[in-house]
Amino acid sequence: MASDVVALYGATNGDGAAAALQKHKSATFSVKVGLAQMLRGGVIMDVVTPEQARVAEEAGACAVMALERVPADIRAQGGVARMSDPGLIRDIKRAVTIPVMAKARIGHFVEAQILEAIGVDYVDESEVLTLADDSHHINKHNFRRGGAGTGNVVEAVRHVRSVMGDLRALRNMDDDEVFSYAKRIAAPYDLVMQTKQLGRLPVVQFAAGGVATPADAALMMQLGCDSVFVGSGVFKSGDPARRARAIVQAVTHYNDPKILAEVSSGLGEAMVGINLSDPKVERFAARSD
């Protein structure tokens, strides 16, 4: 079954974007999934400087996301949030030994090409950056790396509960129902059947957005996520290094309330959250509707 799924995802469409990438050797779907498996059970932290990257690594983060500036700050000032400066990303890569991720705008396959060329470990086609193409996403099968994200802790909770609910429904379908379901959601039948047989998504399921406390991180893990992204707002909290270590510990011991209580104590002022009921707040989750 797994080999069938890989075959489905091995083709290119022959358009201009694919032609521009012919010199790159694209990895198979299995290799991309395997890369992401390295992050299972870990914490990925947004960083904007090499110094922050070192703090994240010392706290136990399994990877960092290299940002030039916090996207929310750029948008708040009326600017366009784009791919980070490649020079900054290289500096962050030199500062740490853990994997380094970077963001490309939705649909901007040239930004993804650049990120791949400078050697980032994972490319995140990110909804938190300003849209480059409001109709098309990057064809990730042309790249060796890929990733995804969500929005605010309530959006992350809503999203993971929706996914887990769909998985429970899929597990209870017979083969004919699976075929009809795959057709309805326009997904390859083999991939949907593989998901049913596994009882989970065939890729690592990340949580991202609004994770500000050890309890938030543990909540996402208990709901069924494999790893947690923590935004660079952690470096705006009262004690960034201590809070970062506490969140890493919470992901490792997410089912132990005593340890969670211990690591949650004395962390100082938390990072600032976003009130999604504020009409001035732009909601990026709607982009996937």
mmCIF file of C-alpha atoms in Angstrom:
data_model
loop_
_atom_site.group_PDB
_atom_site.id
_atom_site.type_symbol
_atom_site.label_atom_id
_atom_site.label_comp_id
_atom_site.label_asym_id
_atom_site.label_seq_id
_atom_site.Cartn_x
_atom_site.Cartn_y
_atom_site.Cartn_z
ATOM 1 C CA MET A 1 0.000 0.000 0.000
ATOM 2 C CA ALA A 2 2.732 2.458 0.948
ATOM 3 C CA SER A 3 4.545 1.925 -2.352
ATOM 4 C CA ASP A 4 1.353 2.721 -4.265
ATOM 5 C CA VAL A 5 0.999 5.999 -2.420
ATOM 6 C CA VAL A 6 4.600 6.952 -3.141
ATOM 7 C CA ALA A 7 4.050 6.258 -6.835
ATOM 8 C CA LEU A 8 1.081 8.577 -6.897
ATOM 9 C CA TYR A 9 3.186 11.377 -5.522
ATOM 10 C CA GLY A 10 6.226 10.826 -7.711
ATOM 11 C CA ALA A 11 5.005 12.545 -10.885
ATOM 12 C CA THR A 12 5.601 16.113 -12.048
ATOM 13 C CA ASN A 13 3.172 18.128 -14.094
ATOM 14 C CA GLY A 14 5.696 19.402 -16.646
ATOM 15 C CA ASP A 15 4.754 23.073 -16.282
ATOM 16 C CA GLY A 16 7.174 26.002 -16.102
ATOM 17 C CA ALA A 17 7.643 25.722 -12.360
ATOM 18 C CA ALA A 18 8.577 22.043 -12.628
ATOM 19 C CA ALA A 19 10.925 22.702 -15.545
ATOM 20 C CA ALA A 20 12.764 25.318 -13.508
ATOM 21 C CA LEU A 21 13.389 22.679 -10.848
ATOM 22 C CA GLN A 22 14.642 19.869 -13.061
ATOM 23 C CA LYS A 23 18.189 20.391 -11.859
ATOM 24 C CA HIS A 24 17.050 19.586 -8.299
ATOM 25 C CA LYS A 25 16.658 15.937 -7.396
ATOM 26 C CA SER A 26 13.324 15.633 -5.638
ATOM 27 C CA ALA A 27 13.096 13.124 -2.837
ATOM 28 C CA THR A 28 10.306 10.570 -2.684
ATOM 29 C CA PHE A 29 7.242 11.060 -0.531
ATOM 30 C CA SER A 30 8.650 8.408 1.829
ATOM 31 C CA VAL A 31 11.898 10.330 2.332
ATOM 32 C CA LYS A 32 10.027 13.562 3.094
ATOM 33 C CA VAL A 33 7.835 11.778 5.619
ATOM 34 C CA GLY A 34 10.923 10.195 7.162
ATOM 35 C CA LEU A 35 12.583 13.591 7.596
ATOM 36 C CA ALA A 36 9.555 14.876 9.465
ATOM 37 C CA GLN A 37 9.527 11.783 11.691
ATOM 38 C CA MET A 38 12.765 13.102 13.212
ATOM 39 C CA LEU A 39 10.714 15.882 14.798
ATOM 40 C CA ARG A 40 8.125 13.612 16.425
ATOM 41 C CA GLY A 41 7.695 14.371 20.119
ATOM 42 C CA GLY A 42 9.721 17.566 19.925
ATOM 43 C CA VAL A 43 9.354 21.340 19.994
ATOM 44 C CA ILE A 44 10.163 23.650 17.070
ATOM 45 C CA MET A 45 10.799 27.287 18.035
ATOM 46 C CA ASP A 46 10.607 30.441 15.927
ATOM 47 C CA VAL A 47 13.791 32.523 16.189
ATOM 48 C CA VAL A 48 14.854 35.833 14.663
ATOM 49 C CA THR A 49 18.543 35.873 15.628
ATOM 50 C CA PRO A 50 21.380 33.350 15.933
ATOM 51 C CA GLU A 51 21.408 34.077 19.681
ATOM 52 C CA GLN A 52 17.770 33.058 20.014
ATOM 53 C CA ALA A 53 18.514 29.927 17.991
ATOM 54 C CA ARG A 54 21.219 28.951 20.472
ATOM 55 C CA VAL A 55 18.822 29.537 23.388
ATOM 56 C CA ALA A 56 16.254 27.295 21.692
ATOM 57 C CA GLU A 57 18.797 24.531 21.089
ATOM 58 C CA GLU A 58 20.075 24.708 24.666
ATOM 59 C CA ALA A 59 16.471 24.493 25.899
ATOM 60 C CA GLY A 60 16.057 21.212 24.029
ATOM 61 C CA ALA A 61 14.225 22.287 20.861
ATOM 62 C CA CYS A 62 14.437 19.693 18.094
ATOM 63 C CA ALA A 63 14.489 22.375 15.359
ATOM 64 C CA VAL A 64 14.166 26.127 14.845
ATOM 65 C CA MET A 65 12.201 28.233 12.369
ATOM 66 C CA ALA A 66 14.365 31.083 11.062
ATOM 67 C CA LEU A 67 12.507 34.405 10.772
ATOM 68 C CA GLU A 68 13.826 37.855 9.897
ATOM 69 C CA ARG A 69 11.067 39.524 11.935
ATOM 70 C CA VAL A 70 7.881 38.324 13.597
ATOM 71 C CA PRO A 71 5.284 38.261 10.770
ATOM 72 C CA ALA A 72 2.548 39.649 13.040
ATOM 73 C CA ASP A 73 4.739 42.668 13.816
ATOM 74 C CA ILE A 74 5.380 43.284 10.105
ATOM 75 C CA ARG A 75 1.668 43.148 9.268
ATOM 76 C CA ALA A 76 0.791 45.361 12.242
ATOM 77 C CA GLN A 77 3.053 48.029 10.753
ATOM 78 C CA GLY A 78 1.335 47.727 7.382
ATOM 79 C CA GLY A 79 4.206 45.864 5.712
ATOM 80 C CA VAL A 80 4.490 42.751 3.561
ATOM 81 C CA ALA A 81 5.779 39.634 5.327
ATOM 82 C CA ARG A 82 8.120 37.809 2.953
ATOM 83 C CA MET A 83 10.796 35.124 3.013
ATOM 84 C CA SER A 84 13.599 35.968 5.441
ATOM 85 C CA ASP A 85 16.961 37.266 4.246
ATOM 86 C CA PRO A 86 19.038 34.241 3.113
ATOM 87 C CA GLY A 87 22.077 35.735 4.878
ATOM 88 C CA LEU A 88 20.243 35.678 8.214
ATOM 89 C CA ILE A 89 19.126 32.090 7.629
ATOM 90 C CA ARG A 90 22.737 31.064 6.916
ATOM 91 C CA ASP A 91 23.854 32.778 10.153
ATOM 92 C CA ILE A 92 21.209 30.862 12.121
ATOM 93 C CA LYS A 93 22.247 27.602 10.448
ATOM 94 C CA ARG A 94 25.857 28.213 11.492
ATOM 95 C CA ALA A 95 24.784 28.945 15.084
ATOM 96 C CA VAL A 96 23.085 25.599 15.798
ATOM 97 C CA THR A 97 23.405 21.892 15.103
ATOM 98 C CA ILE A 98 19.670 21.123 15.014
ATOM 99 C CA PRO A 99 17.538 21.347 11.819
ATOM 100 C CA VAL A 100 16.638 24.832 10.581
ATOM 101 C CA MET A 101 13.326 25.625 8.879
ATOM 102 C CA ALA A 102 12.299 28.738 6.969
ATOM 103 C CA LYS A 103 9.066 30.147 5.580
ATOM 104 C CA ALA A 104 8.018 30.871 1.991
ATOM 105 C CA ARG A 105 4.897 32.752 0.973
ATOM 106 C CA ILE A 106 1.934 30.727 -0.247
ATOM 107 C CA GLY A 107 2.353 30.102 -3.972
ATOM 108 C CA HIS A 108 5.837 31.648 -4.167
ATOM 109 C CA PHE A 109 7.783 28.677 -5.530
ATOM 110 C CA VAL A 110 10.853 30.825 -6.246
ATOM 111 C CA GLU A 111 11.191 31.651 -2.543
ATOM 112 C CA ALA A 112 11.031 27.892 -1.908
ATOM 113 C CA GLN A 113 13.728 27.310 -4.543
ATOM 114 C CA ILE A 114 15.994 29.839 -2.809
ATOM 115 C CA LEU A 115 15.434 28.298 0.616
ATOM 116 C CA GLU A 116 16.225 24.864 -0.732
ATOM 117 C CA ALA A 117 19.349 26.200 -2.459
ATOM 118 C CA ILE A 118 20.788 27.622 0.795
ATOM 119 C CA GLY A 119 20.232 24.311 2.529
ATOM 120 C CA VAL A 120 17.330 24.780 4.927
ATOM 121 C CA ASP A 121 16.107 21.464 6.276
ATOM 122 C CA TYR A 122 12.380 22.163 5.896
ATOM 123 C CA VAL A 123 10.409 24.726 3.866
ATOM 124 C CA ASP A 124 7.163 25.962 5.431
ATOM 125 C CA GLU A 125 4.718 27.358 2.868
ATOM 126 C CA SER A 126 3.264 29.631 5.492
ATOM 127 C CA GLU A 127 -0.150 31.237 5.836
ATOM 128 C CA VAL A 128 1.267 33.733 8.336
ATOM 129 C CA LEU A 129 3.263 35.446 5.588
ATOM 130 C CA THR A 130 1.635 37.741 3.044
ATOM 131 C CA LEU A 131 0.044 35.786 0.196
ATOM 132 C CA ALA A 132 1.965 35.673 -3.081
ATOM 133 C CA ASP A 133 -0.708 33.670 -4.936
ATOM 134 C CA ASP A 134 -4.289 33.584 -3.706
ATOM 135 C CA SER A 135 -5.267 30.655 -5.931
ATOM 136 C CA HIS A 136 -2.355 28.217 -6.045
ATOM 137 C CA HIS A 137 -0.025 26.515 -3.602
ATOM 138 C CA ILE A 138 3.549 25.399 -4.238
ATOM 139 C CA ASN A 139 3.865 21.957 -5.807
ATOM 140 C CA LYS A 140 5.760 20.411 -2.925
ATOM 141 C CA HIS A 141 6.605 17.237 -4.837
ATOM 142 C CA ASN A 142 9.233 19.257 -6.696
ATOM 143 C CA PHE A 143 11.079 19.933 -3.450
ATOM 144 C CA ARG A 144 13.021 17.878 -0.959
ATOM 145 C CA ARG A 145 11.404 19.542 2.030
ATOM 146 C CA GLY A 146 7.977 20.710 3.195
ATOM 147 C CA GLY A 147 5.896 21.770 6.212
ATOM 148 C CA ALA A 148 2.681 23.366 7.486
ATOM 149 C CA GLY A 149 1.112 25.363 10.331
ATOM 150 C CA THR A 150 -2.108 26.661 11.968
ATOM 151 C CA GLY A 151 -3.202 29.892 13.740
ATOM 152 C CA ASN A 152 -3.986 30.579 17.452
ATOM 153 C CA VAL A 153 -4.278 28.066 20.297
ATOM 154 C CA VAL A 154 -8.068 27.988 19.926
ATOM 155 C CA GLU A 155 -7.693 27.570 16.166
ATOM 156 C CA ALA A 156 -5.106 24.844 16.709
ATOM 157 C CA VAL A 157 -7.428 23.018 19.117
ATOM 158 C CA ARG A 158 -10.352 23.369 16.721
ATOM 159 C CA HIS A 159 -8.240 22.104 13.840
ATOM 160 C CA VAL A 160 -6.822 19.044 15.588
ATOM 161 C CA ARG A 161 -10.235 18.065 16.974
ATOM 162 C CA SER A 162 -11.669 18.311 13.459
ATOM 163 C CA VAL A 163 -8.874 16.142 12.040
ATOM 164 C CA MET A 164 -9.183 13.533 14.787
ATOM 165 C CA GLY A 165 -12.968 13.440 14.336
ATOM 166 C CA ASP A 166 -12.580 12.802 10.609
ATOM 167 C CA LEU A 167 -10.054 10.042 11.322
ATOM 168 C CA ARG A 168 -12.446 8.317 13.726
ATOM 169 C CA ALA A 169 -15.180 8.444 11.091
ATOM 170 C CA LEU A 170 -12.799 7.092 8.432
ATOM 171 C CA ARG A 171 -11.758 4.138 10.592
ATOM 172 C CA ASN A 172 -15.401 3.016 10.807
ATOM 173 C CA MET A 173 -16.018 3.116 7.028
ATOM 174 C CA ASP A 174 -16.132 -0.013 4.877
ATOM 175 C CA ASP A 175 -14.167 -0.140 1.612
ATOM 176 C CA ASP A 176 -17.035 1.141 -0.521
ATOM 177 C CA GLU A 177 -17.560 4.076 1.829
ATOM 178 C CA VAL A 178 -13.837 4.844 1.735
ATOM 179 C CA PHE A 179 -13.967 4.978 -2.070
ATOM 180 C CA SER A 180 -16.923 7.381 -1.994
ATOM 181 C CA TYR A 181 -15.279 9.486 0.721
ATOM 182 C CA ALA A 182 -12.028 9.756 -1.247
ATOM 183 C CA LYS A 183 -13.978 10.860 -4.295
ATOM 184 C CA ARG A 184 -15.905 13.454 -2.278
ATOM 185 C CA ILE A 185 -12.774 15.064 -0.811
ATOM 186 C CA ALA A 186 -10.835 14.714 -4.118
ATOM 187 C CA ALA A 187 -8.052 12.680 -2.498
ATOM 188 C CA PRO A 188 -6.289 9.579 -3.914
ATOM 189 C CA TYR A 189 -8.096 6.420 -2.845
ATOM 190 C CA ASP A 190 -4.840 4.638 -1.932
ATOM 191 C CA LEU A 191 -3.822 7.493 0.352
ATOM 192 C CA VAL A 192 -7.214 7.573 2.081
ATOM 193 C CA MET A 193 -7.176 3.784 2.521
ATOM 194 C CA GLN A 194 -3.667 3.949 3.948
ATOM 195 C CA THR A 195 -4.860 6.568 6.447
ATOM 196 C CA LYS A 196 -7.785 4.335 7.451
ATOM 197 C CA GLN A 197 -5.494 1.343 7.975
ATOM 198 C CA LEU A 198 -2.989 3.364 10.003
ATOM 199 C CA GLY A 199 -5.732 4.979 12.072
ATOM 200 C CA ARG A 200 -3.875 8.297 11.808
ATOM 201 C CA LEU A 201 -2.427 10.637 9.218
ATOM 202 C CA PRO A 202 0.496 9.043 7.344
ATOM 203 C CA VAL A 203 2.626 12.108 8.119
ATOM 204 C CA VAL A 204 3.693 13.858 11.317
ATOM 205 C CA GLN A 205 0.893 16.045 12.670
ATOM 206 C CA PHE A 206 2.168 19.382 13.965
ATOM 207 C CA ALA A 207 0.385 21.914 16.175
ATOM 208 C CA ALA A 208 1.184 25.609 15.818
ATOM 209 C CA GLY A 209 -0.259 28.917 16.905
ATOM 210 C CA GLY A 210 -0.807 30.388 20.339
ATOM 211 C CA VAL A 211 1.192 27.799 22.302
ATOM 212 C CA ALA A 212 2.327 30.076 25.135
ATOM 213 C CA THR A 213 2.560 27.801 28.185
ATOM 214 C CA PRO A 214 3.643 24.260 29.064
ATOM 215 C CA ALA A 215 -0.050 23.450 29.531
ATOM 216 C CA ASP A 216 -0.828 24.613 25.998
ATOM 217 C CA ALA A 217 1.889 22.347 24.600
ATOM 218 C CA ALA A 218 0.725 19.352 26.640
ATOM 219 C CA LEU A 219 -2.875 19.987 25.559
ATOM 220 C CA MET A 220 -1.946 19.727 21.886
ATOM 221 C CA MET A 221 0.020 16.532 22.474
ATOM 222 C CA GLN A 222 -2.836 14.934 24.444
ATOM 223 C CA LEU A 223 -5.248 15.830 21.651
ATOM 224 C CA GLY A 224 -3.149 13.732 19.268
ATOM 225 C CA CYS A 225 -0.440 15.955 17.783
ATOM 226 C CA ASP A 226 3.069 14.604 17.296
ATOM 227 C CA SER A 227 5.057 17.832 17.705
ATOM 228 C CA VAL A 228 4.516 21.462 18.677
ATOM 229 C CA PHE A 229 5.610 24.719 17.093
ATOM 230 C CA VAL A 230 6.265 27.631 19.462
ATOM 231 C CA GLY A 231 6.271 31.154 18.024
ATOM 232 C CA SER A 232 9.009 33.708 18.564
ATOM 233 C CA GLY A 233 6.716 35.418 21.080
ATOM 234 C CA VAL A 234 8.367 33.141 23.648
ATOM 235 C CA PHE A 235 11.326 35.521 23.460
ATOM 236 C CA LYS A 236 9.008 38.365 24.508
ATOM 237 C CA SER A 237 8.081 36.583 27.740
ATOM 238 C CA GLY A 238 9.568 37.329 31.146
ATOM 239 C CA ASP A 239 12.180 34.527 31.103
ATOM 240 C CA PRO A 240 12.517 33.138 27.546
ATOM 241 C CA ALA A 241 15.137 30.475 28.286
ATOM 242 C CA ARG A 242 13.247 29.053 31.257
ATOM 243 C CA ARG A 243 9.893 29.124 29.453
ATOM 244 C CA ALA A 244 11.420 27.427 26.418
ATOM 245 C CA ARG A 245 12.858 24.637 28.588
ATOM 246 C CA ALA A 246 9.502 24.241 30.354
ATOM 247 C CA ILE A 247 7.611 23.850 27.072
ATOM 248 C CA VAL A 248 10.108 21.246 25.859
ATOM 249 C CA GLN A 249 9.655 19.327 29.121
ATOM 250 C CA ALA A 250 5.870 19.601 28.791
ATOM 251 C CA VAL A 251 5.943 17.997 25.341
ATOM 252 C CA THR A 252 8.131 15.171 26.636
ATOM 253 C CA HIS A 253 5.979 14.568 29.754
ATOM 254 C CA TYR A 254 2.610 15.687 28.408
ATOM 255 C CA ASN A 255 0.703 12.944 30.263
ATOM 256 C CA ASP A 256 2.206 13.632 33.694
ATOM 257 C CA PRO A 257 0.296 16.422 35.534
ATOM 258 C CA LYS A 258 2.808 16.504 38.397
ATOM 259 C CA ILE A 259 5.701 17.280 36.084
ATOM 260 C CA LEU A 260 3.534 19.755 34.173
ATOM 261 C CA ALA A 261 2.726 21.558 37.421
ATOM 262 C CA GLU A 262 6.407 21.663 38.353
ATOM 263 C CA VAL A 263 7.651 23.033 35.015
ATOM 264 C CA SER A 264 4.797 25.559 34.870
ATOM 265 C CA SER A 265 5.798 27.219 38.132
ATOM 266 C CA GLY A 266 7.716 30.484 38.335
ATOM 267 C CA LEU A 267 7.980 31.166 34.619
ATOM 268 C CA GLY A 268 7.263 34.886 34.902
ATOM 269 C CA GLU A 269 5.120 36.895 32.521
ATOM 270 C CA ALA A 270 3.865 34.910 29.532
ATOM 271 C CA MET A 271 4.049 36.004 25.928
ATOM 272 C CA VAL A 272 1.192 38.200 24.698
ATOM 273 C CA GLY A 273 -1.707 36.349 23.102
ATOM 274 C CA ILE A 274 -4.151 37.437 20.387
ATOM 275 C CA ASN A 275 -7.864 37.900 21.027
ATOM 276 C CA LEU A 276 -9.548 36.334 18.008
ATOM 277 C CA SER A 277 -12.854 38.008 18.840
ATOM 278 C CA ASP A 278 -11.258 41.345 17.959
ATOM 279 C CA PRO A 279 -12.663 42.322 14.517
ATOM 280 C CA LYS A 280 -9.326 43.945 13.650
ATOM 281 C CA VAL A 281 -7.522 40.596 13.848
ATOM 282 C CA GLU A 282 -6.907 38.932 10.487
ATOM 283 C CA ARG A 283 -7.819 35.242 10.669
ATOM 284 C CA PHE A 284 -5.559 33.113 8.490
ATOM 285 C CA ALA A 285 -7.406 29.861 9.155
ATOM 286 C CA ALA A 286 -10.054 31.007 6.657
ATOM 287 C CA ARG A 287 -7.514 30.687 3.858
ATOM 288 C CA SER A 288 -7.887 26.900 3.934
ATOM 289 C CA ASP A 289 -11.685 26.930 3.735
#
